[in-house]
C-alpha positions as YAML, in Angstrom:
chain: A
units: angstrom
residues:
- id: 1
  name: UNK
  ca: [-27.54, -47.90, 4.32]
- id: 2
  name: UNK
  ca: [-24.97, -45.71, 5.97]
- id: 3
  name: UNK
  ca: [-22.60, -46.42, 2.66]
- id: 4
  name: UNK
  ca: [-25.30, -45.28, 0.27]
- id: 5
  name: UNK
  ca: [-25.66, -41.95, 3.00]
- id: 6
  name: UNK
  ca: [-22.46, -41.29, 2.40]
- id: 7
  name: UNK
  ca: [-22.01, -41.83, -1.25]
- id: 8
  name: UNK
  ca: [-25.09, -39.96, -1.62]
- id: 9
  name: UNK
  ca: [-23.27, -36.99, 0.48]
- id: 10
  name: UNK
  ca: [-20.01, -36.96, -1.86]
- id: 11
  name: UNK
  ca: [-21.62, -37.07, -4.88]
- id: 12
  name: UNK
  ca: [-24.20, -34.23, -3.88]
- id: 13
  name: UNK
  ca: [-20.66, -32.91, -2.70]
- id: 14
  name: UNK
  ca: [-18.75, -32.97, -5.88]
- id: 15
  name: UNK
  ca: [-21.89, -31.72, -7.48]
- id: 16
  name: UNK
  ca: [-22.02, -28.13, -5.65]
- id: 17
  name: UNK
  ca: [-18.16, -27.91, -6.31]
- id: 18
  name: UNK
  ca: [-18.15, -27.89, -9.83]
- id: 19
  name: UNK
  ca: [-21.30, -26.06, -9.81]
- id: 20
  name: UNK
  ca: [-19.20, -23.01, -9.04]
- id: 21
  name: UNK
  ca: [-17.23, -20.61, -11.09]
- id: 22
  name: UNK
  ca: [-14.04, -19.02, -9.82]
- id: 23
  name: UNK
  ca: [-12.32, -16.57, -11.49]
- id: 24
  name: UNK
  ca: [-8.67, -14.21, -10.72]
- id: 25
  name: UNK
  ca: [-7.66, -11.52, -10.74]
- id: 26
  name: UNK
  ca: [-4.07, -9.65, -10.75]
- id: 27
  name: UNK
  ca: [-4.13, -6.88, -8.50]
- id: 28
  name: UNK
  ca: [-0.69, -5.32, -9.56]
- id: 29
  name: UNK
  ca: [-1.46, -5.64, -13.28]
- id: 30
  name: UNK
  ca: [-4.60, -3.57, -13.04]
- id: 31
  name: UNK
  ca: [-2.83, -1.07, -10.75]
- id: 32
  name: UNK
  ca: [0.23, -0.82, -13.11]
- id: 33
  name: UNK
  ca: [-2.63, -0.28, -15.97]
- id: 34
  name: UNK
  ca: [-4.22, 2.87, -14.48]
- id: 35
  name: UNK
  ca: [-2.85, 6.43, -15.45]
- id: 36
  name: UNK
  ca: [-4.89, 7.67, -11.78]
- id: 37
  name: UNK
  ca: [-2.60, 5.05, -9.88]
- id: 38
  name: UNK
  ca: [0.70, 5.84, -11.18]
- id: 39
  name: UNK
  ca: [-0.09, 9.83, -10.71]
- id: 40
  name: UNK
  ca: [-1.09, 8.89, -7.07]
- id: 41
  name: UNK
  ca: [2.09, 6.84, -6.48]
- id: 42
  name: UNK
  ca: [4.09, 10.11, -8.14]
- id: 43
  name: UNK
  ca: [2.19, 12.17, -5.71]
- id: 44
  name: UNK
  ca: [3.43, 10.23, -2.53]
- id: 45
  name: UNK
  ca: [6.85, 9.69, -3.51]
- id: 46
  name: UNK
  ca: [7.06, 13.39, -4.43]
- id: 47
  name: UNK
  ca: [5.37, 14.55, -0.66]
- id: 48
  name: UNK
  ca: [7.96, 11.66, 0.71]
- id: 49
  name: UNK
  ca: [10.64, 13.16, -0.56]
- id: 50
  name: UNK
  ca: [9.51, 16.55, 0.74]
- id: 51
  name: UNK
  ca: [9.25, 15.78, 4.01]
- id: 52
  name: UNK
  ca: [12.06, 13.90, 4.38]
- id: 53
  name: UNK
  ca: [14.08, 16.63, 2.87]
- id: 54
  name: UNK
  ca: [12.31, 18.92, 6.22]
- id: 55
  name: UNK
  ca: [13.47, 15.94, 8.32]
- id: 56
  name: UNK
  ca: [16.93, 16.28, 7.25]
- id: 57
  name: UNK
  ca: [17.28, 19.66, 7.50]
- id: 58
  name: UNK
  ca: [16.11, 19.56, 11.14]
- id: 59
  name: UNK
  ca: [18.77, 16.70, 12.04]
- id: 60
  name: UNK
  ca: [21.00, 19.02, 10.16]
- id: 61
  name: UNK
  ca: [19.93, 21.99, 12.20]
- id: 62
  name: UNK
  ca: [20.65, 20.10, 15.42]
- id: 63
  name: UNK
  ca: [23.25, 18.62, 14.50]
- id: 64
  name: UNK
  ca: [25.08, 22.05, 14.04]
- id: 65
  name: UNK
  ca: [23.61, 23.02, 17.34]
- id: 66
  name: UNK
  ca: [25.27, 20.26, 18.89]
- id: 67
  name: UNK
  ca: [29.03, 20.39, 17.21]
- id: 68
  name: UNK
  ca: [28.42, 24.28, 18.26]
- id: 69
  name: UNK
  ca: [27.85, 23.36, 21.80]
- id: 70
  name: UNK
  ca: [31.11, 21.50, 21.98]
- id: 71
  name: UNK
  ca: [33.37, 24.08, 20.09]
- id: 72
  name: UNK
  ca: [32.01, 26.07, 23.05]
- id: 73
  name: UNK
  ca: [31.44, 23.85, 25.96]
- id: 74
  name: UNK
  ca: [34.65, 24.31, 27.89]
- id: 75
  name: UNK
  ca: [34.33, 28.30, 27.63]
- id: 76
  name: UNK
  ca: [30.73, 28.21, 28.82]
- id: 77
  name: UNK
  ca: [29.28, 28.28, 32.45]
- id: 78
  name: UNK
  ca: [27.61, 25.43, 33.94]
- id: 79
  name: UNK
  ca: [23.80, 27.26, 33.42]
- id: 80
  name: UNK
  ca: [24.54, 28.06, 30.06]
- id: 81
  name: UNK
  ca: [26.00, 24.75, 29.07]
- id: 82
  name: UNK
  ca: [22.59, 23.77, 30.75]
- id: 83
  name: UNK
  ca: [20.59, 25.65, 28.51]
- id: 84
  name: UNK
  ca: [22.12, 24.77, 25.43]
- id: 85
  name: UNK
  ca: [22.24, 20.99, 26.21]
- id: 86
  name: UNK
  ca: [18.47, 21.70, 26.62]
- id: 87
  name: UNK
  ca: [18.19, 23.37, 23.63]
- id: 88
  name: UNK
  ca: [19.90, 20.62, 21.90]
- id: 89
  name: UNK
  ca: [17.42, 18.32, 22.99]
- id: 90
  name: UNK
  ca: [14.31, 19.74, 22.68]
- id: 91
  name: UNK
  ca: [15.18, 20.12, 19.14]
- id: 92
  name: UNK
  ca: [15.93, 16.53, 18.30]
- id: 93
  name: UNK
  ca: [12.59, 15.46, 20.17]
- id: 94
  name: UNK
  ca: [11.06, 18.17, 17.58]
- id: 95
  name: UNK
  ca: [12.49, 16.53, 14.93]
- id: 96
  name: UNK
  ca: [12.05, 12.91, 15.93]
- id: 97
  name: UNK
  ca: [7.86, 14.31, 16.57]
- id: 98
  name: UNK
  ca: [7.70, 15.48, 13.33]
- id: 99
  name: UNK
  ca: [9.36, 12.24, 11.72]
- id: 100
  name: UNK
  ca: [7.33, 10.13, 13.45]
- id: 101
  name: UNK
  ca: [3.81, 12.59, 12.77]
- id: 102
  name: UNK
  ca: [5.07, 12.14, 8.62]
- id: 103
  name: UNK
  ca: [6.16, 8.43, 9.13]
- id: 104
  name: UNK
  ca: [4.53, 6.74, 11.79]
- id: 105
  name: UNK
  ca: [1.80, 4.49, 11.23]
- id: 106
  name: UNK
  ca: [-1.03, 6.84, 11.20]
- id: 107
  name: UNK
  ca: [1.17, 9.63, 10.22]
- id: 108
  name: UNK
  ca: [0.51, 11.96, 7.42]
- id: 109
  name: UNK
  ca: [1.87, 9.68, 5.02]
- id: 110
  name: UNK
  ca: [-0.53, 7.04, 5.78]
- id: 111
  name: UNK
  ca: [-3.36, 9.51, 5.83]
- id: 112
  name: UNK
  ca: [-1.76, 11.02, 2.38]
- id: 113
  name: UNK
  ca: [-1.98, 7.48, 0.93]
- id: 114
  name: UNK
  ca: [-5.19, 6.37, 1.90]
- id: 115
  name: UNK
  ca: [-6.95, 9.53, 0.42]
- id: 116
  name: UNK
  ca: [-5.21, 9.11, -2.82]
- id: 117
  name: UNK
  ca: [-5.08, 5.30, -3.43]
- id: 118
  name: UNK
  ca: [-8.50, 3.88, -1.67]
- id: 119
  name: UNK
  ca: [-10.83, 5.81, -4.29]
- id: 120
  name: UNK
  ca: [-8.95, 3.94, -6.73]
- id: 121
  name: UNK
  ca: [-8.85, 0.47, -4.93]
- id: 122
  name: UNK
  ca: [-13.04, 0.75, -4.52]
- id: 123
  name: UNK
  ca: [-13.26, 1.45, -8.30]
- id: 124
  name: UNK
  ca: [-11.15, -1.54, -8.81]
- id: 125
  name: UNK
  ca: [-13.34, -3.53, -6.28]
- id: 126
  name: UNK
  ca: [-16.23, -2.11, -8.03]
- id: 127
  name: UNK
  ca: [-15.42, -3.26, -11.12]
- id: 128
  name: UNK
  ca: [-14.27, -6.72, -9.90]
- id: 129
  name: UNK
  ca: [-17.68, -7.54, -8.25]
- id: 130
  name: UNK
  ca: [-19.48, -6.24, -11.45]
- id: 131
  name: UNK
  ca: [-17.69, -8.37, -13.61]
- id: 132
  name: UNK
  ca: [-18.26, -11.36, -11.02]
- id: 133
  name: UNK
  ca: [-21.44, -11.11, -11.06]
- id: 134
  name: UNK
  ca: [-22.34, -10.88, -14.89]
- id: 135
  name: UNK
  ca: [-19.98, -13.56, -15.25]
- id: 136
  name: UNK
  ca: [-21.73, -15.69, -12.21]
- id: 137
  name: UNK
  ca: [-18.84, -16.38, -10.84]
- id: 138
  name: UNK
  ca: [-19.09, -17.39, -7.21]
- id: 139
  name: UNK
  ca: [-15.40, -16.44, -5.68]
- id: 140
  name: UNK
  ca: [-12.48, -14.43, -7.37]
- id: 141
  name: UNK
  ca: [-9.21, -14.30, -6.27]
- id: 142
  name: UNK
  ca: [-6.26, -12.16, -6.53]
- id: 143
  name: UNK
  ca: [-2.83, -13.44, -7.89]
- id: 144
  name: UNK
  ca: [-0.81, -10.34, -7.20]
- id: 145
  name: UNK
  ca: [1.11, -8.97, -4.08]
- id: 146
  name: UNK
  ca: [2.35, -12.83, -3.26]
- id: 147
  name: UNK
  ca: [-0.82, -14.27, -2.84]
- id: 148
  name: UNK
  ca: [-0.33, -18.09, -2.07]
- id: 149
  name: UNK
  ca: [-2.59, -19.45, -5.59]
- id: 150
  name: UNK
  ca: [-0.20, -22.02, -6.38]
- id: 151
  name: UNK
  ca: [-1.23, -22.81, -10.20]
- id: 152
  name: UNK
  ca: [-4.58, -21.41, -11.69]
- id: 153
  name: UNK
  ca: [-5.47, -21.69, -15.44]
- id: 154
  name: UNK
  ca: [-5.28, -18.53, -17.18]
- id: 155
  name: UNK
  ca: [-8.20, -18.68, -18.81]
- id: 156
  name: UNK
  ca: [-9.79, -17.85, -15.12]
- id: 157
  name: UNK
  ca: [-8.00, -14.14, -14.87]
- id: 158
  name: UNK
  ca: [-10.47, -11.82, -15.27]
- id: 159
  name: UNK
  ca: [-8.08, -8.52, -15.01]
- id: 160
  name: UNK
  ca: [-8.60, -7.60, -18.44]
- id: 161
  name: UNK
  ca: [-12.23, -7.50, -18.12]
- id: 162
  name: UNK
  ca: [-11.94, -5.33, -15.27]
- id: 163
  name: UNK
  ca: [-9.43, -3.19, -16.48]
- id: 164
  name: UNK
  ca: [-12.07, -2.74, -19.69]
- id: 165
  name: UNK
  ca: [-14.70, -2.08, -17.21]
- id: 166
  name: UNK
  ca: [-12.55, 0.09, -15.52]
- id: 167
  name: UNK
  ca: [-13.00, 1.89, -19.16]
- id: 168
  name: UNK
  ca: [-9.17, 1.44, -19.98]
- id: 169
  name: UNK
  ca: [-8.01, 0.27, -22.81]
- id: 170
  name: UNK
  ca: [-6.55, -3.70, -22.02]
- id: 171
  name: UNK
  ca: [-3.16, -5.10, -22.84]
- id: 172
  name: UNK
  ca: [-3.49, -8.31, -24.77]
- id: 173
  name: UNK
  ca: [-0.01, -9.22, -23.79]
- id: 174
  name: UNK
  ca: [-0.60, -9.62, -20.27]
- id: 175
  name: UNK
  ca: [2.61, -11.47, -18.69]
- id: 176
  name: UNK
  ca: [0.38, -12.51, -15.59]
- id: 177
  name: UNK
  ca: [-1.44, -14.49, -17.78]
- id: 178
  name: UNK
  ca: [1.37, -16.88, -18.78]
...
């Protein structure tokens, strides 16, 4: 009895896995394939750039301050070597505040990139799950940014499909595919 239970389980089992339909998807190939996405990514690099460039010239800016203070140091008096070194480091915190209000982890850059790339990643997402579902498939996965899918059958990647529902026009020779 308790054999027949459990052959009874596995094949019941077996039965609901191959009753469902999995599918893939390559993340970085559909990103890579919208115009909106590589304008975005110009976008950040561009304000990147620009900020870093204000960054710099701060350092710069105390940087001269400071190779100023020494020229002068031994000719100054103790309270205005005081003030200067004061000087000195109030603007290198300033500078270090603004790098880290541009860099940090929920600096400007963070909030820059999440306005600009997260419309695109729900139309993706959008997409994805209509394409699931008029497809029936039960799970999709995504290949791209080192996910851990060790071999899936190509004939499973959906990215074209979403990249047509996406309205764009789909490359036939998708590398991810071989």
């Amino acid at each position: 009895m308790k054999k027949t239970l459990v052959l009874v389980a596995l094949v019941f089992c077996s039965f609901l896995t191959f009753a469902q339909k999995f599918a893939c998807v390559d993340s970085e190939y559909i990103l890579n394939n919208l115009p909106e996405y590589k304008q975005a990514q110009k976008e950040l690099e561009d304000v990147s750039l620009q900020w870093q460039k204000e960054i710099e010239n701060k350092l710069a800016a105390v940087d001269k301050l400071y190779k100023q203070y020494q020229a002068e140091a031994l000719l100054l008096p103790e309270e205005l070597k005081t003030k200067k070194e004061n000087e000195i480091v109030a603007a290198e915190k300033e500078a270090k505040n603004l790098q880290k209000q541009r860099f940090g982890n929920e600096g400007d850059l963070s909030k820059k990139r999440a306005e600009l790339i997260k419309p695109i990643q729900d139309r993706i997402y959008n997409a994805i799950e209509k394409v699931a579902q008029e497809k029936s498939y039960n799970a999709v996965f995504d290949k791209g940014a080192g996910a851990t899918i060790l071999y899936i059958d190509a004939k499973t990647d959906i990215s074209d499909l979403v990249l047509a529902e996406l309205g764009y026009k789909v490359n036939s020779n998708n590398s991810s595919k071989k």
